[in-house]
mmCIF file with all atom_site columns, C-alpha atoms and ligand atoms in Angstrom:
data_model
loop_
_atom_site.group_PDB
_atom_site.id
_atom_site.type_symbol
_atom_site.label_atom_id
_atom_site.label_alt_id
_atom_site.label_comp_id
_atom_site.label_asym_id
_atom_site.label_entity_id
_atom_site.label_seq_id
_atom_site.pdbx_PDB_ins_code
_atom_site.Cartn_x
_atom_site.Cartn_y
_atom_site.Cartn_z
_atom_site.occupancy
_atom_site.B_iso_or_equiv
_atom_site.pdbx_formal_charge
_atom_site.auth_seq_id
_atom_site.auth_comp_id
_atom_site.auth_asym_id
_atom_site.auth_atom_id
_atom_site.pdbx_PDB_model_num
ATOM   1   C  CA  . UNK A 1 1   ? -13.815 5.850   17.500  1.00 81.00 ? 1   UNK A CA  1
ATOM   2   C  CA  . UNK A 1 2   ? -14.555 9.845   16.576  1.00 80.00 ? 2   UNK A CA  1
ATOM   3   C  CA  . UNK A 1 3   ? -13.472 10.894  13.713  1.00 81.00 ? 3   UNK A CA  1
ATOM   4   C  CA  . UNK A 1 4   ? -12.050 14.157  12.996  1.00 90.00 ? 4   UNK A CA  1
ATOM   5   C  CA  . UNK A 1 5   ? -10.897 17.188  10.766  1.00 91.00 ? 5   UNK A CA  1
ATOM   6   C  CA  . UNK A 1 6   ? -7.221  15.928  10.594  1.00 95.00 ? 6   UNK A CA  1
ATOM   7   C  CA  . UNK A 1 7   ? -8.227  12.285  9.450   1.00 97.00 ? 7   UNK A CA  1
ATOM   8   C  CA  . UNK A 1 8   ? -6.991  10.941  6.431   1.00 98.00 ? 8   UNK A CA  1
ATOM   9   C  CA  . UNK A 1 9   ? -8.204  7.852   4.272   1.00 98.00 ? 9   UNK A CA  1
ATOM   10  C  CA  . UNK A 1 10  ? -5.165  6.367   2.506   1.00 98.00 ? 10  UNK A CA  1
ATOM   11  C  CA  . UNK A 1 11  ? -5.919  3.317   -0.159  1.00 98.00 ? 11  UNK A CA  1
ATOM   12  C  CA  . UNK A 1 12  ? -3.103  1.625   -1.185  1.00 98.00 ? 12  UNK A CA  1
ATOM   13  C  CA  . UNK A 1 13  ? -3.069  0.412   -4.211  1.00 98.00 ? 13  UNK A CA  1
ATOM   14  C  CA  . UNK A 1 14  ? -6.601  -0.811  -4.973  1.00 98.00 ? 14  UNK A CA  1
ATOM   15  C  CA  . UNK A 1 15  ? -5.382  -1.002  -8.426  1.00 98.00 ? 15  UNK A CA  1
ATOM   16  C  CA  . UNK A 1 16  ? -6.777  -3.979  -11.036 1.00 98.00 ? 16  UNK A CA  1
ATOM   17  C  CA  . UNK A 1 17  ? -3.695  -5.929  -10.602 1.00 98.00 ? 17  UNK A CA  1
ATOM   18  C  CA  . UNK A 1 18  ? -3.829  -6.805  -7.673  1.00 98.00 ? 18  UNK A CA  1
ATOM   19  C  CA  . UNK A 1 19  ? -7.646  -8.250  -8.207  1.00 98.00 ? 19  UNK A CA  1
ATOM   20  C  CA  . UNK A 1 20  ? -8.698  -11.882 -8.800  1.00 98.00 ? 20  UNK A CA  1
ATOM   21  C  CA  . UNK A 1 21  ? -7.737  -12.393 -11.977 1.00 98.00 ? 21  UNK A CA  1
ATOM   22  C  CA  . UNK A 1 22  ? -4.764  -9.582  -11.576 1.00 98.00 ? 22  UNK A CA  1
ATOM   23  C  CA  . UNK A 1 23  ? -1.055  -10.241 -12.494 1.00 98.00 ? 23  UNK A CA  1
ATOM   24  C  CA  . UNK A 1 24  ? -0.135  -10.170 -9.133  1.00 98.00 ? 24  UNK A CA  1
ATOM   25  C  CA  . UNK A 1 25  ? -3.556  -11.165 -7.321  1.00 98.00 ? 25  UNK A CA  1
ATOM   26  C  CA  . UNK A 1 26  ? -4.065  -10.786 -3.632  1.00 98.00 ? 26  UNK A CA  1
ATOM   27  C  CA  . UNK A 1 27  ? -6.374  -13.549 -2.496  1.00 98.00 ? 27  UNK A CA  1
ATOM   28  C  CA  . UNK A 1 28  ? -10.045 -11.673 -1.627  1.00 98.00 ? 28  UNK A CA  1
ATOM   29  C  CA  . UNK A 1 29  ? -8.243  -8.378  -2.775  1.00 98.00 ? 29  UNK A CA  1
ATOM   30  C  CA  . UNK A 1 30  ? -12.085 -7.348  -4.221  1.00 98.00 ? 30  UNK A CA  1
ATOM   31  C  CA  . UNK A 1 31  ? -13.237 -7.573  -0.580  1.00 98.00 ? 31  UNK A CA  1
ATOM   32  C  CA  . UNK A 1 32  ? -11.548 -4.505  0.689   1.00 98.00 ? 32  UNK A CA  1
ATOM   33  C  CA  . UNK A 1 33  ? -13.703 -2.229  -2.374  1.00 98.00 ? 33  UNK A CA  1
ATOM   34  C  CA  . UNK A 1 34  ? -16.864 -1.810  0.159   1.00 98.00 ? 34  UNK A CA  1
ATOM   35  C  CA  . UNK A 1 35  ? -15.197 -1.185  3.341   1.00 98.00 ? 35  UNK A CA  1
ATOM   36  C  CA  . UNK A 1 36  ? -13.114 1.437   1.038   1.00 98.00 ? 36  UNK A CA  1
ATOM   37  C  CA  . UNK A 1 37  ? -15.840 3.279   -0.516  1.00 98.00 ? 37  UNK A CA  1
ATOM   38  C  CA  . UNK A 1 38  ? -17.934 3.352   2.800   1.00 97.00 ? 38  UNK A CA  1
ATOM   39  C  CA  . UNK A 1 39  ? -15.078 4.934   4.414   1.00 97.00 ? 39  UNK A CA  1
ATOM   40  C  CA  . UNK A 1 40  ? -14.108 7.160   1.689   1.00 97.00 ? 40  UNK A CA  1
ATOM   41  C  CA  . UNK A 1 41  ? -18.189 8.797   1.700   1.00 95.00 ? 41  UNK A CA  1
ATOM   42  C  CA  . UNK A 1 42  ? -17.195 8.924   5.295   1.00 94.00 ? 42  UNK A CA  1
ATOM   43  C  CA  . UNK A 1 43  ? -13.893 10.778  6.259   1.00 94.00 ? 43  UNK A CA  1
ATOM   44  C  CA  . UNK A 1 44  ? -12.556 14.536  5.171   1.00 92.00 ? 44  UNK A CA  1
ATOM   45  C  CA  . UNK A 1 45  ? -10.310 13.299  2.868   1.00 97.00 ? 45  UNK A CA  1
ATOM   46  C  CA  . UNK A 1 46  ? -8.988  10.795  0.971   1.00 98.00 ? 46  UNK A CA  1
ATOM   47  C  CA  . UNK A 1 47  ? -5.105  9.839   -0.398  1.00 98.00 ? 47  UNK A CA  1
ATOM   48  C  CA  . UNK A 1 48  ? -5.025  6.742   -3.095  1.00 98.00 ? 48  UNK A CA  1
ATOM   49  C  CA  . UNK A 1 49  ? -1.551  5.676   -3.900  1.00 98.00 ? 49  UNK A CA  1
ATOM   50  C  CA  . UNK A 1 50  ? -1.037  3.945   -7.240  1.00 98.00 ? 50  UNK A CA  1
ATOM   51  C  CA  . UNK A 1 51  ? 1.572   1.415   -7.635  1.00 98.00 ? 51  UNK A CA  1
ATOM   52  C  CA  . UNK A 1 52  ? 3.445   2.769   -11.057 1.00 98.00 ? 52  UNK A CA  1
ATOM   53  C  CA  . UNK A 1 53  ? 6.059   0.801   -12.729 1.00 98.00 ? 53  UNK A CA  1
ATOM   54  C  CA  . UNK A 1 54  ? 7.932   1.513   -15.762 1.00 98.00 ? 54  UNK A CA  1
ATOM   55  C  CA  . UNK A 1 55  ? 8.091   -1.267  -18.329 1.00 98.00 ? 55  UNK A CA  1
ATOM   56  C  CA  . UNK A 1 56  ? 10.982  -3.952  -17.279 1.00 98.00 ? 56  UNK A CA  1
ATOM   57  C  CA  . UNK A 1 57  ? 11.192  -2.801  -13.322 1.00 98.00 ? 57  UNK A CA  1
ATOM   58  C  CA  . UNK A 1 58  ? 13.906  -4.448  -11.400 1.00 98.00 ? 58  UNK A CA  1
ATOM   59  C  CA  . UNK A 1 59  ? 11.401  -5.996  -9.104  1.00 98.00 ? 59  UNK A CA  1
ATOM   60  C  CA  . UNK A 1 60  ? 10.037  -7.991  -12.230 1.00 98.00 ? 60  UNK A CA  1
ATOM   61  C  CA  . UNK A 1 61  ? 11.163  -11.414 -11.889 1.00 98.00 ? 61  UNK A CA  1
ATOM   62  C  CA  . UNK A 1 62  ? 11.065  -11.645 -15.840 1.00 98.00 ? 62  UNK A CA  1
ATOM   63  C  CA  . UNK A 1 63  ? 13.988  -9.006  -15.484 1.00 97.00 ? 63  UNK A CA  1
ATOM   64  C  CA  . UNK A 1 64  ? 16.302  -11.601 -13.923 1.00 97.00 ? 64  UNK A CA  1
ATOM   65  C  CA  . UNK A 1 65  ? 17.256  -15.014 -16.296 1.00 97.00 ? 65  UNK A CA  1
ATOM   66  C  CA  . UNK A 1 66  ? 16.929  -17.997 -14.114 1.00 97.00 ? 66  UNK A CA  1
ATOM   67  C  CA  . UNK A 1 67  ? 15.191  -16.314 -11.434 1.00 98.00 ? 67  UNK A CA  1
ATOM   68  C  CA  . UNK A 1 68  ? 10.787  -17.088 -10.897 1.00 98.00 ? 68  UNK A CA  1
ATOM   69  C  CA  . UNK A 1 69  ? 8.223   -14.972 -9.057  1.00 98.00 ? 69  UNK A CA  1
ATOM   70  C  CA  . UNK A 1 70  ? 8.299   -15.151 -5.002  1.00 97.00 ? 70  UNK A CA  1
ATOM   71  C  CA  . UNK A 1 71  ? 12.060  -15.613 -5.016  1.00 98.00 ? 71  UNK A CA  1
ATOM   72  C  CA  . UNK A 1 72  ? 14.285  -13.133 -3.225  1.00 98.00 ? 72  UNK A CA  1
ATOM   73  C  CA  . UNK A 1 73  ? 17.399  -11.323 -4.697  1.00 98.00 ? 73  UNK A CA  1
ATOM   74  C  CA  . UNK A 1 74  ? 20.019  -9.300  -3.325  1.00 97.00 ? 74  UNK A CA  1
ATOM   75  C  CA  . UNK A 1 75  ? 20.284  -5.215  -5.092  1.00 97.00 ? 75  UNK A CA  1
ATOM   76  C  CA  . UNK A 1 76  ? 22.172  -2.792  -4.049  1.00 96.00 ? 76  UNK A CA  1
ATOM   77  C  CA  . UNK A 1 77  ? 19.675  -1.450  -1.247  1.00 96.00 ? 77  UNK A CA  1
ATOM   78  C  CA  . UNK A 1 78  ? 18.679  -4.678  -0.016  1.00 96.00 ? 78  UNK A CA  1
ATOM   79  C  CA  . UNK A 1 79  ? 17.020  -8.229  -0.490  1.00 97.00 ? 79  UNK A CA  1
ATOM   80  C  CA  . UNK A 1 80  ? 13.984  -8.021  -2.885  1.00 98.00 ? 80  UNK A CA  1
ATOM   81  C  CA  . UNK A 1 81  ? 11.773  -9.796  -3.603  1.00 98.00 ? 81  UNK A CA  1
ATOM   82  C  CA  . UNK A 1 82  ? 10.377  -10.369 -7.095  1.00 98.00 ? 82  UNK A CA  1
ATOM   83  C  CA  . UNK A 1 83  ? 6.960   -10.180 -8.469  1.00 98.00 ? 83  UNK A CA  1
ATOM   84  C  CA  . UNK A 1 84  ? 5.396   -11.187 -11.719 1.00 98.00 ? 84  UNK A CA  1
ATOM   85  C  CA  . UNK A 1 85  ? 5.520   -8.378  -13.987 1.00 98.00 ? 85  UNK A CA  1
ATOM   86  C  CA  . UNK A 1 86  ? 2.754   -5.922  -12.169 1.00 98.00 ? 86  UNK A CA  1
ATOM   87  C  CA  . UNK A 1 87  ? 1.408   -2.424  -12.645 1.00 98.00 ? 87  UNK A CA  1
ATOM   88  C  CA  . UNK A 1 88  ? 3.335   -0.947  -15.535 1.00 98.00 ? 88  UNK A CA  1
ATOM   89  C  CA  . UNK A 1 89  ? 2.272   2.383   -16.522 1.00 98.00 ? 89  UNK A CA  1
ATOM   90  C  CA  . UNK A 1 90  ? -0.537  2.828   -18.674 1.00 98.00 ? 90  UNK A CA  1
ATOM   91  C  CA  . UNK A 1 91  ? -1.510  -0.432  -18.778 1.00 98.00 ? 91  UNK A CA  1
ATOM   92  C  CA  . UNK A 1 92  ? -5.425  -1.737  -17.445 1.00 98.00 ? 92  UNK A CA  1
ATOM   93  C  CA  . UNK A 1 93  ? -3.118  -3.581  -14.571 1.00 98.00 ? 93  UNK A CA  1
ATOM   94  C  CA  . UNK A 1 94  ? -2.247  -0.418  -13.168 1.00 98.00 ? 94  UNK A CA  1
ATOM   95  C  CA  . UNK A 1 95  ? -5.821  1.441   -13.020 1.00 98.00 ? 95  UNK A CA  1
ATOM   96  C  CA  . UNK A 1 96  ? -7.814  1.588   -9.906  1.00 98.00 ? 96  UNK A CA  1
ATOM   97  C  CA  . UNK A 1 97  ? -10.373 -1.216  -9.320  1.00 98.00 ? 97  UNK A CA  1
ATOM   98  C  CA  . UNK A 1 98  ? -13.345 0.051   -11.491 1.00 96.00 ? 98  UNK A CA  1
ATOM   99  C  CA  . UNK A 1 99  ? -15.960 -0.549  -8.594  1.00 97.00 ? 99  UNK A CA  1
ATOM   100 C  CA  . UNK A 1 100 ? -13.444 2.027   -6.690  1.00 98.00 ? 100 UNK A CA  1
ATOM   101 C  CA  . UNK A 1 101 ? -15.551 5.197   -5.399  1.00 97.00 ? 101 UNK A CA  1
ATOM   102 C  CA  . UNK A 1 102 ? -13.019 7.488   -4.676  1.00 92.00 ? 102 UNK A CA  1
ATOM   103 C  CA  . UNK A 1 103 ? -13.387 10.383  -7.149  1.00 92.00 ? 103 UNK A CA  1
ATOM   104 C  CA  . UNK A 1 104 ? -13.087 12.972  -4.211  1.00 94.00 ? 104 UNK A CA  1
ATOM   105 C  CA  . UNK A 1 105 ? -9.620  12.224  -3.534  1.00 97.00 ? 105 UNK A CA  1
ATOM   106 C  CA  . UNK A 1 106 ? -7.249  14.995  -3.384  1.00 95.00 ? 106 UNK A CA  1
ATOM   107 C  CA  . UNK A 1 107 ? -4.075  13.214  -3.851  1.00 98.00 ? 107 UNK A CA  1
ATOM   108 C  CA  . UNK A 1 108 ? -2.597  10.440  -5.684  1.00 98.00 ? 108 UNK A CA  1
ATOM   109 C  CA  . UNK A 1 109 ? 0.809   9.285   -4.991  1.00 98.00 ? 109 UNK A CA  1
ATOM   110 C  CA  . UNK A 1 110 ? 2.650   7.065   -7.676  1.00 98.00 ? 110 UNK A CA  1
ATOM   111 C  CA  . UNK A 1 111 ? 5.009   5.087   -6.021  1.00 98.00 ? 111 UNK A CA  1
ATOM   112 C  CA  . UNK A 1 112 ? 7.826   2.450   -7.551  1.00 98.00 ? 112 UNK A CA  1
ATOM   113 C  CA  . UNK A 1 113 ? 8.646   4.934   -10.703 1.00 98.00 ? 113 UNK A CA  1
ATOM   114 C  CA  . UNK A 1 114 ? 12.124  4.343   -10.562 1.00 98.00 ? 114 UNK A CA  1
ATOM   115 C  CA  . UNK A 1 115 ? 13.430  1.701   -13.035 1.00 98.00 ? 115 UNK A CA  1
ATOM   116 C  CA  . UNK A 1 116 ? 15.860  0.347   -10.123 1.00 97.00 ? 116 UNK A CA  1
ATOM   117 C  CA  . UNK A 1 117 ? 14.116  0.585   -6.837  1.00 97.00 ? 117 UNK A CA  1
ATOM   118 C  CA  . UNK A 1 118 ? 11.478  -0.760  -5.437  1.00 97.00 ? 118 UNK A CA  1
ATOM   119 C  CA  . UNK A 1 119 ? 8.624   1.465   -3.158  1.00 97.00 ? 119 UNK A CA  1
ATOM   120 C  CA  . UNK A 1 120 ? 6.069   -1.074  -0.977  1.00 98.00 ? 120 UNK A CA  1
ATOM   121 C  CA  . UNK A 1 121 ? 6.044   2.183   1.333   1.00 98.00 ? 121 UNK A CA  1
ATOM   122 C  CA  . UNK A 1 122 ? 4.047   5.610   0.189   1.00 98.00 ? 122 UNK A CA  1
ATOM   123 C  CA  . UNK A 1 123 ? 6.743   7.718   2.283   1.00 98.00 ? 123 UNK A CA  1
ATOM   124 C  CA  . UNK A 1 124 ? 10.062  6.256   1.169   1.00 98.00 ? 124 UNK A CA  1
ATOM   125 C  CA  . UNK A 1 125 ? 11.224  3.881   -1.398  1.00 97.00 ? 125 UNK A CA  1
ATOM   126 C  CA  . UNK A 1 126 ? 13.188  0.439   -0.807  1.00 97.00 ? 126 UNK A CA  1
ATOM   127 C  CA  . UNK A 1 127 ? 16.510  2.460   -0.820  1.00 96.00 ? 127 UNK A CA  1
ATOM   128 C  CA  . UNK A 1 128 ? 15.018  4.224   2.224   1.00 96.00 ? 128 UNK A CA  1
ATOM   129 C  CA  . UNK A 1 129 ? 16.585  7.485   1.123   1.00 95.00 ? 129 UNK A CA  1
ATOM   130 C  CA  . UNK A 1 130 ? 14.213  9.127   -1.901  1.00 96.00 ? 130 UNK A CA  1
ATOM   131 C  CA  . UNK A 1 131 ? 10.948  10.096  -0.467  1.00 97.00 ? 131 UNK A CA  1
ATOM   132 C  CA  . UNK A 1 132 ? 7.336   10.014  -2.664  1.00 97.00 ? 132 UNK A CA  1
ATOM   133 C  CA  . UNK A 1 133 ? 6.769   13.773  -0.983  1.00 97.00 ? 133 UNK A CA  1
ATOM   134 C  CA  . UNK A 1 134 ? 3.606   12.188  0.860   1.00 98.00 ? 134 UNK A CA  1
ATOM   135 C  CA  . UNK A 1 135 ? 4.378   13.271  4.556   1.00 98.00 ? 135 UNK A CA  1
ATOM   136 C  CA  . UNK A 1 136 ? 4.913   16.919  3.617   1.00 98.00 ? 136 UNK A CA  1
ATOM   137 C  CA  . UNK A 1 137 ? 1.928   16.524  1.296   1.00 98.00 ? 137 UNK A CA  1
ATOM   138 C  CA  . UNK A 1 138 ? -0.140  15.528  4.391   1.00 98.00 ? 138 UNK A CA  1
ATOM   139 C  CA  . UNK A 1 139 ? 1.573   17.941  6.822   1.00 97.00 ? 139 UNK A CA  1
ATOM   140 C  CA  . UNK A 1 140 ? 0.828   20.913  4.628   1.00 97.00 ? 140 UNK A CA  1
ATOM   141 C  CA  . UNK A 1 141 ? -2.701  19.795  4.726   1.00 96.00 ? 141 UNK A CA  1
ATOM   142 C  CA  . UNK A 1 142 ? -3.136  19.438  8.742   1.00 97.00 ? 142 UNK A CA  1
ATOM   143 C  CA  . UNK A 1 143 ? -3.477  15.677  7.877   1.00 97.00 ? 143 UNK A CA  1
ATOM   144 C  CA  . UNK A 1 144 ? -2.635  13.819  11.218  1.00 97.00 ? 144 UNK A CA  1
ATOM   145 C  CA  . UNK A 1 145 ? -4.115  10.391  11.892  1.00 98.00 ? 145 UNK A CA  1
ATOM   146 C  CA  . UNK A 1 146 ? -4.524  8.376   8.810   1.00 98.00 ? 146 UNK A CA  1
ATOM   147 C  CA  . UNK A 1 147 ? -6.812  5.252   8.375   1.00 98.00 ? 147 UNK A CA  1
ATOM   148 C  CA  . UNK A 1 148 ? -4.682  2.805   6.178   1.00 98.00 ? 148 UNK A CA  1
ATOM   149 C  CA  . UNK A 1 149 ? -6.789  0.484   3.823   1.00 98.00 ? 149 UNK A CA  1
ATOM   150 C  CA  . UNK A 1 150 ? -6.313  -1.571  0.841   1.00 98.00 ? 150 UNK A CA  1
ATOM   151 C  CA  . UNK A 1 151 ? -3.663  -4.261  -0.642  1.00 98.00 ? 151 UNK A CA  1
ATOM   152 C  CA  . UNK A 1 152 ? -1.177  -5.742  0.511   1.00 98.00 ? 152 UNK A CA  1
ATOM   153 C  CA  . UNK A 1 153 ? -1.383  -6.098  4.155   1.00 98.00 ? 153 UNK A CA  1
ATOM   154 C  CA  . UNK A 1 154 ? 2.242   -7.797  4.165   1.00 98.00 ? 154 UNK A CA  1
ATOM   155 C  CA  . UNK A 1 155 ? 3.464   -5.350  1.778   1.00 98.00 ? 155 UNK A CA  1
ATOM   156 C  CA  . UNK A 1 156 ? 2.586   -1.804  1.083   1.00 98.00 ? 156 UNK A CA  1
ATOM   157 C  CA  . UNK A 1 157 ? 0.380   -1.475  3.747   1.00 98.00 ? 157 UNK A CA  1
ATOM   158 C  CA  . UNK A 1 158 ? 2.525   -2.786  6.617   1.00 98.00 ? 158 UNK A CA  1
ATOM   159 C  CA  . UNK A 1 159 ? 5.775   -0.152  4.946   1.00 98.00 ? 159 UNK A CA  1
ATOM   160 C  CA  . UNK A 1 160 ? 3.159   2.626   4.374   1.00 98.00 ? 160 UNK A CA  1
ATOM   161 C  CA  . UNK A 1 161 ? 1.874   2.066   7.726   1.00 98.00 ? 161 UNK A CA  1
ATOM   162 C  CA  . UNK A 1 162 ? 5.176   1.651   9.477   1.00 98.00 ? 162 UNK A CA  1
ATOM   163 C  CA  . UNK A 1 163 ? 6.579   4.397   7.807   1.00 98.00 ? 163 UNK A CA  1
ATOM   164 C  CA  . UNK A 1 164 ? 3.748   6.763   8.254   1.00 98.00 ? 164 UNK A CA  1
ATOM   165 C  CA  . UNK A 1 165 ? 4.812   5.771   12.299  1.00 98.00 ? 165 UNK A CA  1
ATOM   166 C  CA  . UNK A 1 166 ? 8.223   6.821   12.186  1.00 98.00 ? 166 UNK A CA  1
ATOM   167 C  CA  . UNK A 1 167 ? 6.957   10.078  10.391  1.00 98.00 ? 167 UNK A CA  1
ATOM   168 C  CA  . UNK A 1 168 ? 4.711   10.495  13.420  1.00 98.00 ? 168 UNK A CA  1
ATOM   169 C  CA  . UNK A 1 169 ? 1.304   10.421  12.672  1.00 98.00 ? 169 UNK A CA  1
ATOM   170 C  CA  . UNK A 1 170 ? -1.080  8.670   14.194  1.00 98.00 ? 170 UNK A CA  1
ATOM   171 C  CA  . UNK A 1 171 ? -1.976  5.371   12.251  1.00 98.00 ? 171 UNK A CA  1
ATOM   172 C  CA  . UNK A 1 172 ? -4.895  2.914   12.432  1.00 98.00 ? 172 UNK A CA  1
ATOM   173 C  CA  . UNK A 1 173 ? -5.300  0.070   9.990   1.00 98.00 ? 173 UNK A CA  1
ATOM   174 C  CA  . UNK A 1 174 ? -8.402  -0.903  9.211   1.00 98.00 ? 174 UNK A CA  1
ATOM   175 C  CA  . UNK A 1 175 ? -8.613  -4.573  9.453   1.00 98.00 ? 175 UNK A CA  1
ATOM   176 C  CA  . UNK A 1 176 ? -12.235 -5.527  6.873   1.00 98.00 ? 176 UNK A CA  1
ATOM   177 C  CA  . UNK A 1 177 ? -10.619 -3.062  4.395   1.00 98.00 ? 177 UNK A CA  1
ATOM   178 C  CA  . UNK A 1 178 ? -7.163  -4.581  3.912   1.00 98.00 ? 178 UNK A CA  1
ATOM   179 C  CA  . UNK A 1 179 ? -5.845  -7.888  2.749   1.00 98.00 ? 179 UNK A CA  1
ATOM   180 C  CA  . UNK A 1 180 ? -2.771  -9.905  2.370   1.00 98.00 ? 180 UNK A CA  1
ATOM   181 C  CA  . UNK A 1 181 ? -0.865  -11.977 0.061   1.00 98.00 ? 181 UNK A CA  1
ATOM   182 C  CA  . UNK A 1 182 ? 0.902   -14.506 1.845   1.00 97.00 ? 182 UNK A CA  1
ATOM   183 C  CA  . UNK A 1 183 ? -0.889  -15.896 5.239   1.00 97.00 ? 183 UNK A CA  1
ATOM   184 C  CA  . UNK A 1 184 ? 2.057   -16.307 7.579   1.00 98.00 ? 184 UNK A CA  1
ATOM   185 C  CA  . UNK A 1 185 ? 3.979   -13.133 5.812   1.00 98.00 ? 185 UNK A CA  1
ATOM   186 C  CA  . UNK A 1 186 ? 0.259   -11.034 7.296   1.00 98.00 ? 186 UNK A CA  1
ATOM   187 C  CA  . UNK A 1 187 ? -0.109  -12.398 10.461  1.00 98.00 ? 187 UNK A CA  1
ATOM   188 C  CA  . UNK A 1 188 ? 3.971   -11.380 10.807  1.00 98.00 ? 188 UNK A CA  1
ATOM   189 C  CA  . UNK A 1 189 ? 2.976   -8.032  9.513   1.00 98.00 ? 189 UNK A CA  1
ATOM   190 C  CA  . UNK A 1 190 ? 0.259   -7.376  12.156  1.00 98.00 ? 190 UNK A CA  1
ATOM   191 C  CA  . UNK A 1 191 ? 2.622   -8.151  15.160  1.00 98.00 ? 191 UNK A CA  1
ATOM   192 C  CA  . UNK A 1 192 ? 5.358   -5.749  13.500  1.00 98.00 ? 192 UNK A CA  1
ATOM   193 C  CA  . UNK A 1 193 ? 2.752   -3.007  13.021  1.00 98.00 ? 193 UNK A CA  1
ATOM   194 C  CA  . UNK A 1 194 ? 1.335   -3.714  16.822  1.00 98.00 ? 194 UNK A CA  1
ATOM   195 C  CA  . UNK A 1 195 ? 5.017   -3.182  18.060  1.00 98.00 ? 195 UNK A CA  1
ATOM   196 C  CA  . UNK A 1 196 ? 5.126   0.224   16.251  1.00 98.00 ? 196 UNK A CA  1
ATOM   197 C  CA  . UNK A 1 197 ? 2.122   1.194   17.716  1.00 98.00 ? 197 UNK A CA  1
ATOM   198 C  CA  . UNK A 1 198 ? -0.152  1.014   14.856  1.00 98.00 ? 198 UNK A CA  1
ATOM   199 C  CA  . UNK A 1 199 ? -3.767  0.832   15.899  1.00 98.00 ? 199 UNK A CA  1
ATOM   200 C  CA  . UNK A 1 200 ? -6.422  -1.688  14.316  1.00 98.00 ? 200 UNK A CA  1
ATOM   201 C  CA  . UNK A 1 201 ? -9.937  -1.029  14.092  1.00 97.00 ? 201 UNK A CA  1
ATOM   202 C  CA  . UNK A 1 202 ? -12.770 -2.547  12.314  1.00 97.00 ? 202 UNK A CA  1
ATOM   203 C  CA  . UNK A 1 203 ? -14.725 -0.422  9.678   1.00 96.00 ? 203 UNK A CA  1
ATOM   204 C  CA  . UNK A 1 204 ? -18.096 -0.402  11.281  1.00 94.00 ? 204 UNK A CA  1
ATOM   205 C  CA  . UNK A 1 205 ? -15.784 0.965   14.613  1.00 92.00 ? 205 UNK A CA  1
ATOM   206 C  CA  . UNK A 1 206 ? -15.914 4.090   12.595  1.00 86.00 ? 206 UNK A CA  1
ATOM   207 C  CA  . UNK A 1 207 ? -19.657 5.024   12.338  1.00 65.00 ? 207 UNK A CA  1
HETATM 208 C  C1  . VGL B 2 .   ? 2.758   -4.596  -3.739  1.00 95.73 ? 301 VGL B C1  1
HETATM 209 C  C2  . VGL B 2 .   ? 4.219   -6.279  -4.276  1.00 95.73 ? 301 VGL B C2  1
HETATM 210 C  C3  . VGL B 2 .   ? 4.720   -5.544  -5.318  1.00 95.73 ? 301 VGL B C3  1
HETATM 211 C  C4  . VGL B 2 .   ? 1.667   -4.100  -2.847  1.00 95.73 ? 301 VGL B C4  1
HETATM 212 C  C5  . VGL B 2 .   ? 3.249   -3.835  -4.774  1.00 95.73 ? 301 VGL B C5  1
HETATM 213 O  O1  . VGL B 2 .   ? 0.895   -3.213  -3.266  1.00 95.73 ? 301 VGL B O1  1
HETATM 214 O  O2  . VGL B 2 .   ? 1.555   -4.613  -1.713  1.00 95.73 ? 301 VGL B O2  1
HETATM 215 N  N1  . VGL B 2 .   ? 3.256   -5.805  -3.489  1.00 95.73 ? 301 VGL B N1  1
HETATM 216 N  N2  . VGL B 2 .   ? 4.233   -4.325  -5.567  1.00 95.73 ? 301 VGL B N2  1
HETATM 217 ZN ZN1 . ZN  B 3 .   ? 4.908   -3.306  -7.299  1.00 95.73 ? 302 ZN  B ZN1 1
#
């Protein structure tokens, strides 16, 4: 595949977290650092997004009595689901992978700021009304076809990516550089991301 002035690297949330040994730990999550950082020496630019909660975030299980982790709850936007207590603000959990090369990037969006909604998607939060700014952001930059990387495949990569569809740009996922959380909840995610026309490449595709 050629790559291009109007390419875009977006990593999503490659954040400590989200590690082994992570609040909220994405089996192999470490795996997608070298893919990342090759691709990141490799392409114009580069977009990180930073999951950013503030303490106590309604998608914190330990915000609802009775309720555990991995359970679903009904707010006013929609079912959630809810997480062990994940990314707060400040906090080690939150920074970017140490082993992260991605010091040229030109833009970081926080996402999930707002104590009552929940953001898997770098364009528009759970309520699917307030948008992070990030289309506009890439628009104004002649930013057309990104490359989405990073954690979680069944989560903020498959909104970010299906989002980033229905904003019209041109999307490939790359496959070695992402990973999921739950096995049947990924494979799920691939098939809705095929149907919206995502593309999937490998990283080595990309030269
Ligand atoms: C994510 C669950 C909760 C993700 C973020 O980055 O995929 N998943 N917050
Ligand atoms: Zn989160």
């Amino acid at each position: 595949m050629r790559r291009d002035a109007t390419d875009v690297l977006l990593v999503v949330d490659v954040q400590n977290d989200f590690l082994p040994g992570g609040a909220l730990a994405v089996p192999e999550g470490d795996a997608v650092i070298g893919p990342i950082n090759r691709l990141a020496a490799a392409l114009p630019q580069v977009v990180l997004t930073q999951d950013w909660h503030p303490p106590g975030h309604a998608s914190f299980a330990s915000r609802h009595p009775g309720r555990r982790p991995f359970e679903t709850v009904a707010m006013p936007y929609g079912a959630q689901v809810l997480w062990p207590d994940h990314c707060v603000q400040g906090t080690p959990g939150a920074a970017f992978a140490p082993g992260l090369r991605a010091d040229g990037a030109g833009l970081v969006i926080r996402k999930g700021i707002h104590p009552g909604v929940d953001s898997y998607s770098a364009f528009l939060e759970a309520d699917r009304l307030t948008r992070t700014g990030l289309a506009g952001a890439l628009a104004e930059r002649g930013l057309t076809r990104l490359f989405v990387t990073g954690l979680a495949t069944d989560y903020c990569v498959l909104w970010t990516a299906l989002d980033a569809r229905a904003a019209g740009f041109d999307v490939v996922v790359v496959e070695d550089a992402v990973r999921g959380i739950d096995r049947d909840g990924t494979a799920r995610a691939w098939d809705a991301m095929e149907r919206a026309g995502v593309r999937r490449v490998m990283s080595a595709d990309l030269g």
